[in-house]
Coordinates of C-alpha atoms in Angstrom, one line a residue:
Chain A
M836 CA 114.3 99.8 61.6
L837 CA 116.6 102.1 63.3
F838 CA 116.6 105.3 63.2
D839 CA 120.0 107.5 63.2
S840 CA 120.9 110.9 61.7
P841 CA 120.3 111.7 58.3
M842 CA 122.9 110.7 55.4
P843 CA 124.0 113.6 53.0
F844 CA 122.6 113.1 50.0
R845 CA 125.4 113.0 47.8
E846 CA 124.1 113.3 44.2
A847 CA 122.5 116.1 45.1
I848 CA 125.6 117.8 46.6
E849 CA 127.8 117.0 43.9
S850 CA 125.2 118.5 41.6
L851 CA 125.3 121.3 43.2
L852 CA 129.3 121.9 43.8
A853 CA 129.7 121.2 40.2
R854 CA 128.3 124.2 39.3
D855 CA 130.2 127.3 38.7
L856 CA 128.7 130.9 39.6
L857 CA 127.8 132.6 36.4
P858 CA 127.1 136.2 37.1
T859 CA 125.3 137.8 34.4
N860 CA 122.7 140.4 32.9
M861 CA 121.1 138.2 30.4
S862 CA 117.3 137.6 30.4
S863 CA 116.0 133.9 31.0
A864 CA 115.6 133.8 27.5
E865 CA 119.4 134.7 26.5
L866 CA 120.8 132.4 29.1
R867 CA 118.4 129.4 27.3
G868 CA 120.3 129.7 24.1
L869 CA 123.7 129.3 25.9
G870 CA 123.2 125.7 25.5
K871 CA 123.2 122.6 28.2
S872 CA 126.9 122.0 28.3
I873 CA 127.2 126.0 30.1
L874 CA 124.0 125.7 31.4
D875 CA 124.6 122.1 33.6
R876 CA 128.2 124.1 34.7
S877 CA 126.7 127.4 36.1
L878 CA 124.5 128.4 38.9
F879 CA 122.8 131.9 37.8
S880 CA 119.8 133.6 37.9
A881 CA 118.5 136.3 35.3
R882 CA 120.1 139.5 35.1
N883 CA 121.7 139.1 38.5
H884 CA 125.4 140.6 37.9
Y885 CA 126.0 140.4 41.7
T886 CA 128.8 137.4 42.3
E887 CA 128.1 137.5 46.5
I888 CA 125.0 137.1 46.2
L889 CA 125.5 133.6 43.6
D890 CA 127.8 132.5 46.4
Q891 CA 125.5 133.3 49.3
L892 CA 123.1 131.4 47.1
K893 CA 125.5 128.3 46.8
N894 CA 126.5 127.9 50.3
E895 CA 122.6 128.4 51.7
L896 CA 121.6 125.9 49.0
Q897 CA 124.1 123.4 50.4
T898 CA 122.9 123.8 54.0
L899 CA 119.5 123.5 52.8
L900 CA 120.2 120.2 50.8
N901 CA 122.5 118.9 53.7
P902 CA 121.3 118.9 57.2
V903 CA 123.4 117.5 59.9
T904 CA 122.3 116.4 63.2
A905 CA 124.8 119.1 66.3
V906 CA 124.1 118.9 70.1
R907 CA 123.0 121.8 72.4
P908 CA 124.5 122.7 75.3
D909 CA 122.5 121.0 77.7
G910 CA 123.0 117.4 75.2
T911 CA 119.7 117.8 73.1
P912 CA 120.3 117.5 69.4
Y913 CA 118.7 119.2 66.8
T914 CA 119.3 119.6 62.9
S915 CA 121.8 122.7 62.1
G916 CA 120.5 123.1 58.7
T917 CA 118.4 125.8 57.5
D918 CA 114.8 126.3 55.5
V919 CA 113.8 128.3 52.3
A920 CA 112.1 131.6 54.5
S921 CA 115.6 132.0 56.0
V922 CA 117.6 131.7 52.9
R923 CA 115.5 134.3 51.7
L924 CA 115.6 136.6 54.5
R925 CA 119.6 136.0 54.5
L926 CA 119.6 136.9 50.3
R927 CA 117.6 140.2 50.6
R928 CA 119.2 141.9 53.7
S929 CA 122.7 140.5 51.2
L930 CA 120.9 142.5 48.2
E931 CA 119.9 145.3 50.4
G932 CA 123.6 145.6 51.8
L933 CA 124.6 145.9 48.4
G934 CA 123.0 148.8 47.3
Y935 CA 120.5 146.7 45.0
Q936 CA 117.3 148.8 43.7
A937 CA 114.7 146.7 41.8
P938 CA 114.1 148.2 38.1
E939 CA 111.6 150.9 38.2
G940 CA 108.4 150.3 38.4
K941 CA 108.9 146.5 39.0
K942 CA 109.3 146.2 42.7
G943 CA 107.7 143.3 44.3
T944 CA 107.6 141.4 40.8
I945 CA 109.4 138.5 39.7
E946 CA 111.7 140.9 37.7
D947 CA 113.2 142.5 41.6
L948 CA 115.7 140.3 42.7
A949 CA 114.5 140.8 46.3
S950 CA 111.5 140.0 46.2
E951 CA 109.4 136.9 47.6
P952 CA 108.2 135.6 44.4
R953 CA 111.6 136.0 42.9
L954 CA 113.4 134.6 45.9
N955 CA 111.2 132.0 46.5
L956 CA 111.5 131.0 42.8
V957 CA 115.5 131.0 42.7
I958 CA 115.5 128.9 46.1
K959 CA 113.3 126.1 45.2
T960 CA 114.3 125.7 41.6
N961 CA 117.7 125.0 42.5
Q962 CA 117.1 123.2 45.0
Q963 CA 114.7 121.1 43.5
I964 CA 117.1 120.4 40.4
A965 CA 120.3 119.4 42.3
Q966 CA 117.4 116.5 44.1
G967 CA 115.8 115.8 40.7
Y968 CA 118.8 115.0 40.0
G969 CA 120.1 113.1 42.6
Y970 CA 116.5 111.3 42.6
A971 CA 117.4 110.5 38.4
R972 CA 120.9 109.6 39.2
Q973 CA 120.4 107.1 41.9
G974 CA 117.8 105.1 39.5
Q975 CA 120.6 104.9 37.0
N976 CA 122.6 102.6 39.5
A977 CA 122.8 99.3 37.0
D978 CA 120.9 96.8 39.3
V979 CA 118.0 100.1 39.9
L980 CA 118.0 100.0 36.3
D981 CA 117.7 96.7 35.6
E982 CA 114.7 96.1 38.2
W983 CA 113.0 99.6 37.0
P984 CA 114.1 100.2 33.5
G985 CA 110.9 103.0 33.0
Q986 CA 109.6 105.7 34.4
E987 CA 106.1 107.5 34.2
L988 CA 105.6 111.2 34.2
V989 CA 103.0 112.2 37.0
R990 CA 102.3 114.8 38.9
L991 CA 103.3 114.6 42.3
E992 CA 102.5 118.3 44.1
E993 CA 99.4 119.9 43.5
R994 CA 99.7 124.0 42.0
V995 CA 97.3 126.1 42.8
V996 CA 97.3 127.0 38.7
P997 CA 98.5 124.0 37.0
R998 CA 99.9 124.1 33.9
D999 CA 97.2 122.4 31.6
D1000 CA 99.7 121.0 28.7
W1001 CA 101.9 118.8 30.2
D1002 CA 99.6 116.1 27.1
E1003 CA 101.1 118.6 24.2
R1004 CA 104.8 118.5 26.1
W1005 CA 104.9 115.0 26.2
R1006 CA 103.7 114.3 22.9
A1007 CA 106.1 116.9 21.4
A1008 CA 109.3 115.5 23.1
C1009 CA 108.2 112.1 22.1
Q1010 CA 107.9 113.1 18.7
Q1011 CA 111.5 115.2 18.9
A1012 CA 113.1 112.5 20.0
G1013 CA 111.7 110.0 18.1
D1014 CA 110.5 107.8 20.8
T1015 CA 107.0 105.8 19.0
L1016 CA 107.2 103.6 21.9
A1017 CA 106.3 106.0 24.4
L1018 CA 104.2 108.0 22.1
G1019 CA 102.2 104.2 21.4
I1020 CA 102.1 104.2 24.9
Y1021 CA 100.8 106.9 26.0
R1022 CA 97.9 106.7 23.0
D1023 CA 96.4 103.9 23.8
T1024 CA 96.4 104.2 27.8
G1025 CA 97.3 108.5 28.5
R1026 CA 99.9 107.4 30.4
M1027 CA 103.2 109.6 29.9
V1028 CA 105.7 106.6 30.1
A1029 CA 108.9 105.8 28.6
R1030 CA 112.3 103.8 29.4
K1031 CA 115.1 105.9 31.3
D1032 CA 117.5 105.9 28.8
S1033 CA 115.3 107.7 26.4
G1034 CA 115.0 111.1 24.8
V1035 CA 112.0 112.0 25.6
W1036 CA 113.1 113.4 29.1
Q1037 CA 115.9 115.6 27.5
A1038 CA 113.2 116.4 25.2
L1039 CA 110.9 117.8 28.1
G1040 CA 113.3 119.6 30.2
D1041 CA 114.2 121.1 26.5
G1042 CA 110.8 122.4 26.3
A1043 CA 110.2 120.4 22.9
G1044 CA 107.3 121.7 21.0
G1045 CA 108.5 125.5 21.5
F1046 CA 108.0 125.5 25.3
D1047 CA 110.1 127.8 27.2
D1048 CA 110.2 127.7 30.7
T1049 CA 111.4 124.7 31.2
L1050 CA 115.1 123.9 32.9
G1051 CA 116.9 122.2 30.3
S1052 CA 117.5 119.0 32.4
P1053 CA 115.9 115.2 31.7
Y1054 CA 115.0 115.3 35.5
E1055 CA 112.1 116.5 37.8
P1056 CA 111.1 119.3 37.8
F1057 CA 111.7 119.7 34.3
A1058 CA 109.8 123.6 34.4
F1059 CA 109.9 126.4 36.1
G1060 CA 107.8 126.1 39.7
S1061 CA 106.3 123.0 38.4
G1062 CA 104.7 119.9 40.8
M1063 CA 105.6 117.3 37.7
G1064 CA 108.0 114.4 38.3
T1065 CA 109.0 110.6 38.2
V1066 CA 108.1 107.7 39.5
D1067 CA 109.7 104.1 38.2
I1068 CA 108.1 101.4 36.7
D1069 CA 109.3 98.1 37.3
R1070 CA 110.6 95.6 34.6
A1071 CA 107.1 93.5 34.4
E1072 CA 105.0 96.1 34.0
S1073 CA 107.5 98.1 32.0
V1074 CA 107.1 94.3 29.4
E1075 CA 103.4 94.7 30.1
L1076 CA 103.7 98.4 28.3
G1077 CA 105.8 96.6 25.6
L1078 CA 108.1 99.3 26.4
I1079 CA 111.1 96.6 27.2
G1080 CA 112.0 92.6 26.7
E1081 CA 112.5 90.8 29.1
D1082 CA 116.2 90.6 28.9
E1083 CA 116.9 93.9 27.5
Q1084 CA 118.9 96.2 28.9
V1085 CA 118.5 99.7 29.6
K1086 CA 122.0 102.3 29.2
A1087 CA 122.1 104.4 32.2
I1088 CA 122.3 108.1 30.3
P1089 CA 124.6 111.6 31.1
L1090 CA 121.9 113.5 33.1
N1091 CA 124.6 116.7 33.6
Y1092 CA 127.6 117.7 31.6
A1093 CA 129.2 118.9 34.4
L1094 CA 129.7 115.9 36.0
E1095 CA 129.3 113.4 34.0
V1096 CA 130.5 114.0 30.1
S1097 CA 134.1 115.0 29.6
E1098 CA 135.0 117.2 26.8
Chain B
M29 CA 115.1 117.5 62.6
A30 CA 116.2 115.0 59.4
L31 CA 116.6 111.6 59.7
S32 CA 117.5 108.4 58.2
Y33 CA 116.6 104.7 59.1
T34 CA 118.3 102.0 58.2
F35 CA 117.0 97.9 57.2
E36 CA 119.3 95.2 57.9
G37 CA 119.0 93.7 54.7
P38 CA 117.2 90.8 53.2
R39 CA 117.7 88.5 56.1
D40 CA 115.4 90.3 57.8
L41 CA 112.4 90.2 55.7
P42 CA 109.4 88.0 55.6
V43 CA 109.7 86.6 52.4
K44 CA 106.9 84.9 50.7
Q45 CA 107.7 82.9 48.2
M46 CA 111.2 82.4 47.6
A47 CA 112.7 81.1 44.4
G48 CA 116.0 78.9 45.4
D49 CA 118.5 79.8 48.2
L50 CA 117.9 83.4 49.6
A51 CA 121.8 83.4 49.9
A52 CA 122.8 82.9 46.6
L53 CA 121.0 86.4 45.7
S54 CA 124.2 89.2 46.3
P55 CA 123.8 91.6 48.7
E56 CA 125.3 93.9 46.6
K57 CA 122.9 93.5 44.1
V58 CA 120.1 93.1 45.8
N59 CA 120.4 96.2 48.7
P60 CA 120.3 99.1 46.5
I61 CA 117.2 97.4 44.8
L62 CA 115.5 97.2 48.2
A63 CA 116.5 100.4 49.2
R64 CA 115.2 102.1 46.3
A65 CA 112.2 100.3 46.8
A66 CA 112.0 101.9 50.3
S67 CA 112.8 105.4 49.3
N68 CA 110.3 105.3 46.5
H69 CA 107.4 103.8 49.4
T70 CA 108.5 106.5 51.2
R71 CA 108.7 109.0 48.7
Q72 CA 105.2 107.8 47.4
H73 CA 103.7 108.7 51.2
L74 CA 105.3 111.9 51.5
F75 CA 103.9 113.4 48.2
G76 CA 100.5 111.5 49.6
L77 CA 101.0 113.5 52.9
D78 CA 101.5 117.0 50.9
S79 CA 98.2 116.4 48.9
S80 CA 96.1 115.5 51.9
R81 CA 97.9 117.6 54.5
A82 CA 97.7 121.5 53.7
N83 CA 98.3 124.4 55.6
L84 CA 95.4 124.6 58.3
M85 CA 95.7 128.3 58.5
G86 CA 95.1 128.4 54.8
G87 CA 97.3 130.9 52.4
R88 CA 100.8 130.0 50.4
R89 CA 101.3 126.5 51.1
S90 CA 105.1 125.7 51.9
H91 CA 104.6 122.2 50.6
F92 CA 106.2 120.5 53.6
Y93 CA 105.8 117.0 53.0
G94 CA 106.3 117.5 49.0
Q95 CA 109.5 119.4 50.1
A96 CA 110.6 116.4 52.0
A97 CA 109.5 113.9 49.6
R98 CA 112.6 115.6 47.4
S99 CA 115.1 114.8 49.8
T100 CA 114.2 111.6 50.2
Q101 CA 117.5 109.3 49.0
F102 CA 119.0 106.4 50.3
G103 CA 122.3 104.1 50.4
A104 CA 123.3 100.6 50.0
A105 CA 125.8 98.2 51.3
P106 CA 126.7 94.4 51.3
D107 CA 125.0 94.4 54.9
S108 CA 122.4 96.8 55.4
F109 CA 120.7 99.6 53.1
F110 CA 119.1 103.2 54.6
V111 CA 116.5 105.8 53.5
S112 CA 117.6 108.9 54.7
I113 CA 115.3 112.2 54.7
D114 CA 117.0 115.3 54.4
H115 CA 114.7 118.1 55.5
V116 CA 115.3 119.9 58.3
G117 CA 111.9 119.7 60.9
F118 CA 110.7 116.1 59.5
R119 CA 112.1 113.9 62.4
Q120 CA 110.6 117.0 65.2
R121 CA 107.0 115.8 63.1
L122 CA 107.5 112.1 63.6
E123 CA 108.7 112.0 66.9
G124 CA 107.7 114.8 68.4
G125 CA 108.8 116.5 71.8
T126 CA 109.6 120.0 72.9
I127 CA 110.9 123.0 70.7
R128 CA 113.5 125.5 72.0
P129 CA 114.9 128.6 70.0
V130 CA 118.2 127.7 68.6
K131 CA 119.6 131.2 68.4
A132 CA 116.8 133.6 69.5
K133 CA 115.0 134.1 72.5
M134 CA 111.6 133.3 71.8
L135 CA 110.1 131.0 69.2
T136 CA 107.8 132.5 66.7
I137 CA 104.5 130.6 66.1
P138 CA 102.4 132.1 62.8
A139 CA 99.1 133.3 63.9
T140 CA 97.2 133.9 60.4
A141 CA 98.4 132.1 57.2
E142 CA 99.8 135.7 55.9
A143 CA 102.7 134.6 58.2
Y144 CA 103.1 130.7 57.7
G145 CA 106.2 129.9 56.1
H146 CA 107.7 133.7 56.7
R147 CA 110.4 134.9 59.4
A148 CA 109.4 137.6 61.6
R149 CA 111.6 139.3 60.7
E150 CA 110.6 139.1 57.0
F151 CA 107.6 142.3 57.8
N152 CA 109.0 145.3 58.7
N153 CA 106.2 146.3 60.1
L154 CA 105.9 144.1 63.4
R155 CA 105.3 145.7 67.3
F156 CA 105.7 143.5 69.9
A157 CA 102.3 143.6 72.3
L158 CA 101.2 141.4 75.4
L159 CA 97.3 139.8 75.0
K160 CA 95.9 139.1 77.6
G161 CA 99.6 138.4 79.2
I162 CA 100.3 136.4 75.8
P163 CA 103.2 137.7 73.5
A164 CA 103.1 138.7 70.2
L165 CA 104.3 140.5 67.3
V166 CA 100.9 142.2 65.9
Q167 CA 100.8 144.5 63.1
S168 CA 99.1 148.0 64.4
T169 CA 98.6 151.7 62.9
S170 CA 97.9 152.9 66.5
Q171 CA 98.8 153.1 70.3
R172 CA 97.0 154.4 73.0
I173 CA 98.8 157.4 74.5
G174 CA 98.9 158.4 78.0
Y175 CA 99.2 162.0 79.9
R176 CA 101.6 162.1 82.9
R177 CA 100.7 164.9 85.2
P178 CA 104.1 166.0 87.0
K179 CA 103.0 165.6 90.7
G180 CA 101.4 168.9 92.4
S181 CA 100.8 170.6 89.2
A182 CA 97.3 172.1 88.6
K183 CA 94.9 170.4 87.1
G184 CA 94.8 171.9 83.5
S185 CA 97.9 172.9 83.3
A186 CA 100.4 172.2 80.2
A187 CA 103.5 170.7 81.9
G188 CA 102.8 167.0 81.7
K189 CA 104.2 164.7 79.5
V190 CA 102.5 162.4 77.3
T191 CA 103.1 158.7 77.1
K192 CA 103.2 155.6 75.1
G193 CA 100.6 153.7 76.0
K194 CA 99.5 149.9 74.9
V195 CA 100.0 148.7 71.1
I196 CA 96.0 148.4 70.0
P197 CA 97.1 145.3 67.0
D198 CA 95.1 145.1 64.0
K199 CA 96.3 142.0 63.5
V200 CA 98.5 139.4 65.5
M201 CA 100.8 137.6 63.2
F202 CA 103.1 135.3 65.3
W203 CA 102.6 134.5 69.4
L204 CA 105.9 134.4 70.8
A205 CA 106.9 131.4 73.2
R206 CA 109.8 130.4 74.8
S207 CA 109.0 126.5 73.9
V208 CA 106.4 124.2 72.4
Y209 CA 105.3 121.1 72.6
Q210 CA 104.7 118.9 69.6
G211 CA 103.1 115.6 70.0
P212 CA 105.1 112.7 67.8
D213 CA 103.1 112.2 64.3
P214 CA 104.6 108.4 63.6
N215 CA 102.0 109.0 60.6
V216 CA 104.3 111.0 58.3
L217 CA 106.5 107.2 57.4
P218 CA 104.9 104.4 56.4
T219 CA 104.7 101.8 59.2
E220 CA 107.4 98.7 59.6
Q221 CA 105.0 96.5 58.5
D222 CA 104.3 98.8 54.9
F223 CA 108.0 98.4 54.7
D224 CA 108.3 94.9 55.7
A225 CA 105.2 94.1 52.8
V226 CA 107.0 96.0 50.0
L227 CA 110.1 95.1 50.4
S228 CA 109.4 91.2 50.7
D229 CA 107.1 91.7 48.1
R230 CA 109.9 93.9 45.4
L231 CA 112.5 90.6 47.0
D232 CA 110.1 87.7 45.6
K233 CA 109.5 90.0 42.3
Y234 CA 113.5 90.1 42.1
A235 CA 114.0 86.7 42.6
A236 CA 111.3 85.6 40.2
R237 CA 112.8 87.5 37.8
I238 CA 116.1 86.4 38.4
E239 CA 115.4 83.0 38.1
A240 CA 113.7 83.4 34.9
R241 CA 116.4 85.6 33.2
Q242 CA 118.3 82.4 34.4
G243 CA 116.0 79.9 32.9
R244 CA 115.7 81.2 29.7
Q245 CA 120.2 81.5 29.4
T246 CA 120.1 78.0 30.1
E247 CA 117.4 77.1 27.9
G248 CA 119.0 79.7 24.8
A249 CA 122.3 77.7 25.9
E250 CA 121.1 74.3 25.2

């Protein structure tokens, strides 16, 4: 095993770069109504009409996703990159520079663009969307897909107050996608497993069952601040679960309109 | 620092039960599978650390290892494949060493849970203080004042000068240091033996699956 400098997470960076800035006065609920074909192509934050801030956010996210090795004058290497706290500080200063004022009575809340909870949410959500896309895209390599045709929804990170409705979301997503196999496996085993080309993943990201806190993507983290994600299920286990036949092939599905669907 | 690690392809792996000739397996097909297996194993390991290694000071978690897991990805070429963890600070945890500031003069070391995951400049009420000779940034609502009487003035004269004295800290938020040494922690990555086991197991499964599939195709053709 040879250690080296980091390699760019190409798929994650591409998904970020494909997003155009969408300054807007719309609320989260109004934005959801725009539909996947627009949202996949856009970098936005509810009620943030500052193009300069979104432009800065996009640049900062690129640096966050793609640290590179640099060398100090004394010859010692270090990572040239950034972290969430530094990005948060710079964005807050830019907002102050633009004369931004929090809405009356909302200072420090999620509705205040410069508050810590709001900036954390915006930075981490966009970072994780790009990484989630990258992980899912890499999982759709034809040979990888043949080896791991299924995936399972699991908790990857703990949360102080975890959502306790993932089972309900899963059942609703299976029903909306018409994935009776996944629903059957869930009823038999309690596991949230489906083929990678199942519509259940998009339905989960769309908030099937009436959930309005989702991100519209068929890949992790699925919902704002979620610690849920997917793990690959290999061919042998997928066959054992009855998800797929020995030689049945799973198709690569479009994950992002901006990158994979031409109109 | 972030890092990547490269494997030189299936030839290096201890294979338990290889069906047929290893050379018959196309590296173009095998390497992405091995790379994904190594990447998945790394992700799983890092999410495990995220769950077992919470911030020692308590407070809001930054999920350092969770973020490292999400930053894990792979690439494959015909003769090798790599796994990369594109996350600032990860290589430092693995290899350890002296950390020096890149842009500022001093490093800020969080002293409380509240400071963890924050830049000192995010607080607008910090003051510099020397605490038993150790420089720190503190939250403080009070400061000693002094009174300096001009030379030769009479006792009780009002002609003196009030001077600023030491900051009285309410709470130390950050310690300041010109450099910090962090010991290496090889446990942040799976061991090389772990990787060998995972990869040779995956190669076995892959080879067996391809062989079985070819067998079915042959039967079907007869």
